Amino acid sequence: MRTLCLLLSFLCAFATIGKAQDNIRGAWKSAHGGVSSILLITPNYFSITSYKDTSFIDTMGGTWKSDGSSDVAVKIEFNTEERNQIGWQGSVPVSYADGKLFTTQSGGQRVEWTRVDNGDGPLAGSWQITGREQDGKMNTISPGARKTVKILTGTRFQWVAINTDTGEFFGTGGGTYTFENGVYTEKIDFFSRDNSRVGASLTFKGKVDGNSWDHSGLSSKGEPIHEVWTKPSM
């Protein structure tokens, strides 16, 4: 429940501060007992991930929708700590003051979140993979229950591979990124499948055309990849 309470608290904040919503988008961090937690917020998707040193701990996230009032509709799409929470909806109180967020975990512990970035940038948003080249041909990947989502703010990224129907979680990785002059570079802070990759940097060619992102280079395993990612319409 720790991760769930943190995310729902944050989502409630996003819904209740009205016109300040744009100022809440981006990346936030907190640290406690040597554990680093990162919140990523885009206009329609959220994630929260905890890790310690090179060890991945947990992650969860999903979609949100606010009608501008004090209510927010949250759909949890993945939760490695409590799989039975997938599909859960709800909200809890939170406070926002002096540019920081304050949430309350189960057990009453108050958590302070510090801004990392404001969510601006050509790649900021949530993306789904919709194409992958194989044998020289770009094959279409239709969005469905099994999907790979990439969440980017101004400086941080996270990808998650999930199945929202079955609750299966196939992996995640994330860290910091830069995108300059058509070159996209990731530095890995956490990787659920192989923590020996933490600290590695990966460089790709990237081109954004509207809601389409063409992405090519070498994967973390050194294999060539060429993918198309699409930003869902809001």
mmCIF file of C-alpha atoms in Angstrom:
data_model
loop_
_atom_site.group_PDB
_atom_site.id
_atom_site.type_symbol
_atom_site.label_atom_id
_atom_site.label_comp_id
_atom_site.label_asym_id
_atom_site.label_seq_id
_atom_site.Cartn_x
_atom_site.Cartn_y
_atom_site.Cartn_z
ATOM 1 C CA MET A 1 0.000 0.000 0.000
ATOM 2 C CA ARG A 2 2.977 2.391 0.454
ATOM 3 C CA THR A 3 3.428 3.023 -3.267
ATOM 4 C CA LEU A 4 -0.306 3.181 -3.891
ATOM 5 C CA CYS A 5 -0.855 5.850 -1.250
ATOM 6 C CA LEU A 6 2.010 7.940 -2.601
ATOM 7 C CA LEU A 7 0.692 7.910 -6.147
ATOM 8 C CA LEU A 8 -2.922 8.544 -5.246
ATOM 9 C CA SER A 9 -1.925 11.411 -2.985
ATOM 10 C CA PHE A 10 -0.017 12.930 -5.837
ATOM 11 C CA LEU A 11 -2.831 12.491 -8.317
ATOM 12 C CA CYS A 12 -5.236 14.151 -5.931
ATOM 13 C CA ALA A 13 -2.886 17.115 -5.727
ATOM 14 C CA PHE A 14 -2.803 17.325 -9.476
ATOM 15 C CA ALA A 15 -6.582 17.526 -9.583
ATOM 16 C CA THR A 16 -7.190 19.927 -6.724
ATOM 17 C CA ILE A 17 -4.800 22.781 -7.401
ATOM 18 C CA GLY A 18 -6.817 24.037 -10.354
ATOM 19 C CA LYS A 19 -4.942 26.435 -12.604
ATOM 20 C CA ALA A 20 -1.612 25.399 -11.102
ATOM 21 C CA GLN A 21 -1.876 21.998 -12.809
ATOM 22 C CA ASP A 22 0.598 22.940 -15.517
ATOM 23 C CA ASN A 23 3.157 23.740 -12.786
ATOM 24 C CA ILE A 24 2.842 20.236 -11.344
ATOM 25 C CA ARG A 25 3.759 18.434 -14.556
ATOM 26 C CA GLY A 26 7.264 17.063 -14.754
ATOM 27 C CA ALA A 27 9.484 14.992 -12.502
ATOM 28 C CA TRP A 28 9.675 14.958 -8.701
ATOM 29 C CA LYS A 29 11.890 13.085 -6.273
ATOM 30 C CA SER A 30 12.075 12.102 -2.639
ATOM 31 C CA ALA A 31 14.574 10.103 -0.604
ATOM 32 C CA HIS A 32 14.157 8.216 2.659
ATOM 33 C CA GLY A 33 16.361 5.589 4.280
ATOM 34 C CA GLY A 34 18.602 5.394 1.244
ATOM 35 C CA VAL A 35 15.648 4.730 -1.075
ATOM 36 C CA SER A 36 15.123 7.111 -3.996
ATOM 37 C CA SER A 37 11.580 7.593 -5.313
ATOM 38 C CA ILE A 38 10.799 9.293 -8.611
ATOM 39 C CA LEU A 39 7.402 10.606 -9.716
ATOM 40 C CA LEU A 40 6.824 11.308 -13.400
ATOM 41 C CA ILE A 41 3.754 13.297 -14.428
ATOM 42 C CA THR A 42 2.520 13.897 -17.963
ATOM 43 C CA PRO A 43 -0.841 15.322 -19.058
ATOM 44 C CA ASN A 44 -2.479 11.887 -19.031
ATOM 45 C CA TYR A 45 -0.077 9.380 -17.439
ATOM 46 C CA PHE A 46 1.806 8.914 -14.169
ATOM 47 C CA SER A 47 4.432 6.650 -12.699
ATOM 48 C CA ILE A 48 6.229 6.313 -9.403
ATOM 49 C CA THR A 49 9.333 4.177 -8.987
ATOM 50 C CA SER A 50 11.548 3.379 -6.012
ATOM 51 C CA TYR A 51 15.093 2.043 -6.100
ATOM 52 C CA LYS A 52 18.134 1.864 -3.852
ATOM 53 C CA ASP A 53 21.605 2.196 -5.307
ATOM 54 C CA THR A 54 21.492 -0.169 -8.303
ATOM 55 C CA SER A 55 18.593 -2.268 -6.998
ATOM 56 C CA PHE A 56 15.083 -1.778 -8.382
ATOM 57 C CA ILE A 57 12.394 -1.956 -5.661
ATOM 58 C CA ASP A 58 8.956 -1.298 -7.152
ATOM 59 C CA THR A 59 6.946 0.749 -9.608
ATOM 60 C CA MET A 60 3.345 1.584 -10.319
ATOM 61 C CA GLY A 61 1.357 4.029 -12.408
ATOM 62 C CA GLY A 62 -1.443 4.537 -14.864
ATOM 63 C CA THR A 63 -3.781 7.069 -16.388
ATOM 64 C CA TRP A 64 -5.624 9.973 -14.863
ATOM 65 C CA LYS A 65 -8.418 12.324 -15.848
ATOM 66 C CA SER A 66 -9.663 15.414 -14.029
ATOM 67 C CA ASP A 67 -12.790 17.460 -14.680
ATOM 68 C CA GLY A 68 -11.188 20.541 -13.093
ATOM 69 C CA SER A 69 -12.930 20.054 -9.754
ATOM 70 C CA SER A 70 -11.627 18.298 -6.645
ATOM 71 C CA ASP A 71 -12.228 14.879 -8.216
ATOM 72 C CA VAL A 72 -9.735 12.876 -10.246
ATOM 73 C CA ALA A 73 -10.343 9.574 -11.994
ATOM 74 C CA VAL A 74 -7.317 7.332 -11.618
ATOM 75 C CA LYS A 75 -6.826 3.997 -13.324
ATOM 76 C CA ILE A 76 -3.886 1.993 -12.028
ATOM 77 C CA GLU A 77 -2.396 0.063 -14.955
ATOM 78 C CA PHE A 78 0.615 -1.533 -13.247
ATOM 79 C CA ASN A 79 1.762 -2.160 -9.703
ATOM 80 C CA THR A 80 4.662 -4.493 -8.974
ATOM 81 C CA GLU A 81 4.118 -4.310 -5.212
ATOM 82 C CA GLU A 82 0.394 -5.139 -5.183
ATOM 83 C CA ARG A 83 -0.926 -6.621 -8.395
ATOM 84 C CA ASN A 84 -4.473 -6.744 -7.046
ATOM 85 C CA GLN A 85 -4.524 -2.917 -7.108
ATOM 86 C CA ILE A 86 -4.468 -2.853 -10.925
ATOM 87 C CA GLY A 87 -7.678 -1.183 -12.084
ATOM 88 C CA TRP A 88 -8.211 0.460 -8.673
ATOM 89 C CA GLN A 89 -9.502 4.050 -8.562
ATOM 90 C CA GLY A 90 -9.492 6.602 -5.753
ATOM 91 C CA SER A 91 -7.893 9.688 -4.210
ATOM 92 C CA VAL A 92 -6.581 10.963 -0.877
ATOM 93 C CA PRO A 93 -5.680 14.430 0.446
ATOM 94 C CA VAL A 94 -2.348 16.115 -0.208
ATOM 95 C CA SER A 95 -0.790 19.531 0.290
ATOM 96 C CA TYR A 96 1.209 21.720 -2.061
ATOM 97 C CA ALA A 97 3.231 24.684 -0.814
ATOM 98 C CA ASP A 98 6.314 26.687 -1.778
ATOM 99 C CA GLY A 99 6.870 24.664 -4.933
ATOM 100 C CA LYS A 100 6.929 21.308 -3.112
ATOM 101 C CA LEU A 101 4.482 18.452 -2.753
ATOM 102 C CA PHE A 102 3.673 16.750 0.528
ATOM 103 C CA THR A 103 1.978 13.374 0.588
ATOM 104 C CA THR A 104 1.016 10.988 3.363
ATOM 105 C CA GLN A 105 1.810 7.291 3.236
ATOM 106 C CA SER A 106 -0.108 4.557 4.956
ATOM 107 C CA GLY A 107 0.932 4.717 8.595
ATOM 108 C CA GLY A 108 0.874 8.513 8.592
ATOM 109 C CA GLN A 109 4.399 9.218 7.358
ATOM 110 C CA ARG A 110 4.598 12.571 5.560
ATOM 111 C CA VAL A 111 6.727 12.680 2.423
ATOM 112 C CA GLU A 112 8.204 15.779 0.813
ATOM 113 C CA TRP A 113 8.711 15.817 -2.947
ATOM 114 C CA THR A 114 11.199 18.155 -4.644
ATOM 115 C CA ARG A 115 10.915 19.193 -8.267
ATOM 116 C CA VAL A 116 13.386 17.768 -10.770
ATOM 117 C CA ASP A 117 12.001 19.407 -13.928
ATOM 118 C CA ASN A 118 8.843 21.130 -15.165
ATOM 119 C CA GLY A 119 7.920 18.660 -17.891
ATOM 120 C CA ASP A 120 8.836 20.832 -20.871
ATOM 121 C CA GLY A 121 10.516 19.426 -23.961
ATOM 122 C CA PRO A 122 9.794 18.004 -27.431
ATOM 123 C CA LEU A 123 9.576 14.454 -26.066
ATOM 124 C CA ALA A 124 7.608 15.243 -22.901
ATOM 125 C CA GLY A 125 4.507 13.099 -22.579
ATOM 126 C CA SER A 126 3.512 9.444 -22.658
ATOM 127 C CA TRP A 127 4.208 7.320 -25.724
ATOM 128 C CA GLN A 128 3.235 3.835 -26.872
ATOM 129 C CA ILE A 129 5.273 1.732 -29.254
ATOM 130 C CA THR A 130 3.349 1.367 -32.540
ATOM 131 C CA GLY A 131 6.014 0.096 -34.942
ATOM 132 C CA ARG A 132 9.168 -2.040 -34.947
ATOM 133 C CA GLU A 133 11.438 -2.851 -37.846
ATOM 134 C CA GLN A 134 12.131 -6.524 -38.543
ATOM 135 C CA ASP A 135 14.017 -7.889 -41.564
ATOM 136 C CA GLY A 136 14.044 -4.434 -43.129
ATOM 137 C CA LYS A 137 10.275 -3.940 -42.791
ATOM 138 C CA MET A 138 8.491 -1.716 -40.305
ATOM 139 C CA ASN A 139 5.755 -3.789 -38.689
ATOM 140 C CA THR A 140 2.763 -2.103 -37.081
ATOM 141 C CA ILE A 141 2.059 -2.807 -33.414
ATOM 142 C CA SER A 142 -1.586 -2.139 -32.622
ATOM 143 C CA PRO A 143 -2.305 -0.706 -29.153
ATOM 144 C CA GLY A 144 -3.962 -3.244 -26.890
ATOM 145 C CA ALA A 145 -3.911 -4.715 -23.412
ATOM 146 C CA ARG A 146 -0.304 -5.833 -23.854
ATOM 147 C CA LYS A 147 1.721 -2.705 -24.475
ATOM 148 C CA THR A 148 4.934 -0.851 -23.858
ATOM 149 C CA VAL A 149 4.579 2.701 -22.581
ATOM 150 C CA LYS A 150 7.353 5.277 -22.373
ATOM 151 C CA ILE A 151 6.892 8.219 -20.019
ATOM 152 C CA LEU A 152 9.086 11.302 -20.445
ATOM 153 C CA THR A 153 9.269 14.623 -18.649
ATOM 154 C CA GLY A 154 11.826 17.338 -19.383
ATOM 155 C CA THR A 155 14.842 15.318 -18.220
ATOM 156 C CA ARG A 156 13.675 11.884 -17.051
ATOM 157 C CA PHE A 157 12.245 8.795 -18.729
ATOM 158 C CA GLN A 158 10.723 5.454 -17.840
ATOM 159 C CA TRP A 159 9.434 2.607 -19.985
ATOM 160 C CA VAL A 160 7.112 -0.124 -18.751
ATOM 161 C CA ALA A 161 5.979 -3.310 -20.515
ATOM 162 C CA ILE A 162 2.645 -4.543 -19.168
ATOM 163 C CA ASN A 163 -0.621 -6.325 -19.879
ATOM 164 C CA THR A 164 -3.530 -4.384 -18.412
ATOM 165 C CA ASP A 165 -5.988 -7.269 -18.825
ATOM 166 C CA THR A 166 -3.983 -9.904 -16.987
ATOM 167 C CA GLY A 167 -1.995 -7.609 -14.680
ATOM 168 C CA GLU A 168 1.271 -9.044 -15.976
ATOM 169 C CA PHE A 169 4.410 -6.942 -15.645
ATOM 170 C CA PHE A 170 7.242 -7.679 -18.069
ATOM 171 C CA GLY A 171 9.826 -5.097 -17.065
ATOM 172 C CA THR A 172 10.774 -1.463 -16.646
ATOM 173 C CA GLY A 173 13.769 0.808 -16.833
ATOM 174 C CA GLY A 174 14.390 4.492 -16.449
ATOM 175 C CA GLY A 175 16.707 7.335 -15.639
ATOM 176 C CA THR A 176 17.733 10.621 -17.233
ATOM 177 C CA TYR A 177 17.836 11.621 -20.882
ATOM 178 C CA THR A 178 18.848 14.381 -23.283
ATOM 179 C CA PHE A 179 17.532 15.079 -26.775
ATOM 180 C CA GLU A 180 19.624 17.473 -28.837
ATOM 181 C CA ASN A 181 20.189 17.857 -32.585
ATOM 182 C CA GLY A 182 18.400 14.608 -33.375
ATOM 183 C CA VAL A 183 20.389 12.593 -30.825
ATOM 184 C CA TYR A 184 18.553 10.953 -27.928
ATOM 185 C CA THR A 185 20.745 9.747 -25.042
ATOM 186 C CA GLU A 186 19.582 7.782 -22.002
ATOM 187 C CA LYS A 187 21.450 7.143 -18.775
ATOM 188 C CA ILE A 188 19.974 4.241 -16.826
ATOM 189 C CA ASP A 189 19.217 4.709 -13.106
ATOM 190 C CA PHE A 190 17.157 1.533 -12.626
ATOM 191 C CA PHE A 191 16.411 -1.594 -14.637
ATOM 192 C CA SER A 192 14.156 -4.318 -13.265
ATOM 193 C CA ARG A 193 15.524 -7.048 -15.537
ATOM 194 C CA ASP A 194 19.249 -6.530 -15.057
ATOM 195 C CA ASN A 195 20.703 -4.142 -12.480
ATOM 196 C CA SER A 196 24.176 -4.539 -14.000
ATOM 197 C CA ARG A 197 22.978 -2.120 -16.700
ATOM 198 C CA VAL A 198 22.519 0.700 -14.178
ATOM 199 C CA GLY A 199 24.844 3.581 -15.029
ATOM 200 C CA ALA A 200 25.057 2.687 -18.717
ATOM 201 C CA SER A 201 24.402 5.304 -21.398
ATOM 202 C CA LEU A 202 22.592 4.517 -24.641
ATOM 203 C CA THR A 203 22.521 6.822 -27.657
ATOM 204 C CA PHE A 204 19.920 6.764 -30.435
ATOM 205 C CA LYS A 205 18.889 8.767 -33.463
ATOM 206 C CA GLY A 206 15.562 10.458 -32.891
ATOM 207 C CA LYS A 207 13.076 12.448 -34.931
ATOM 208 C CA VAL A 208 9.759 13.826 -33.733
ATOM 209 C CA ASP A 209 7.033 14.625 -36.267
ATOM 210 C CA GLY A 210 3.851 15.706 -34.511
ATOM 211 C CA ASN A 211 2.740 12.768 -32.368
ATOM 212 C CA SER A 212 5.211 10.340 -33.965
ATOM 213 C CA TRP A 213 8.729 9.624 -32.704
ATOM 214 C CA ASP A 214 11.151 7.675 -34.885
ATOM 215 C CA HIS A 215 13.770 5.999 -32.699
ATOM 216 C CA SER A 216 16.784 3.947 -33.837
ATOM 217 C CA GLY A 217 20.076 2.687 -32.415
ATOM 218 C CA LEU A 218 21.329 -0.179 -30.254
ATOM 219 C CA SER A 219 19.413 -1.681 -27.332
ATOM 220 C CA SER A 220 20.863 -2.315 -23.864
ATOM 221 C CA LYS A 221 21.866 -5.762 -25.195
ATOM 222 C CA GLY A 222 23.713 -4.197 -28.118
ATOM 223 C CA GLU A 223 21.101 -5.268 -30.665
ATOM 224 C CA PRO A 224 19.991 -2.873 -33.443
ATOM 225 C CA ILE A 225 16.514 -1.439 -33.020
ATOM 226 C CA HIS A 226 14.307 0.817 -35.118
ATOM 227 C CA GLU A 227 10.978 1.739 -33.559
ATOM 228 C CA VAL A 228 8.110 4.159 -33.959
ATOM 229 C CA TRP A 229 6.433 5.525 -30.841
ATOM 230 C CA THR A 230 3.128 7.406 -30.888
ATOM 231 C CA LYS A 231 1.756 9.894 -28.397
ATOM 232 C CA PRO A 232 -1.928 9.161 -27.685
ATOM 233 C CA SER A 233 -4.319 12.005 -28.418
ATOM 234 C CA MET A 234 -5.673 13.689 -25.287
#
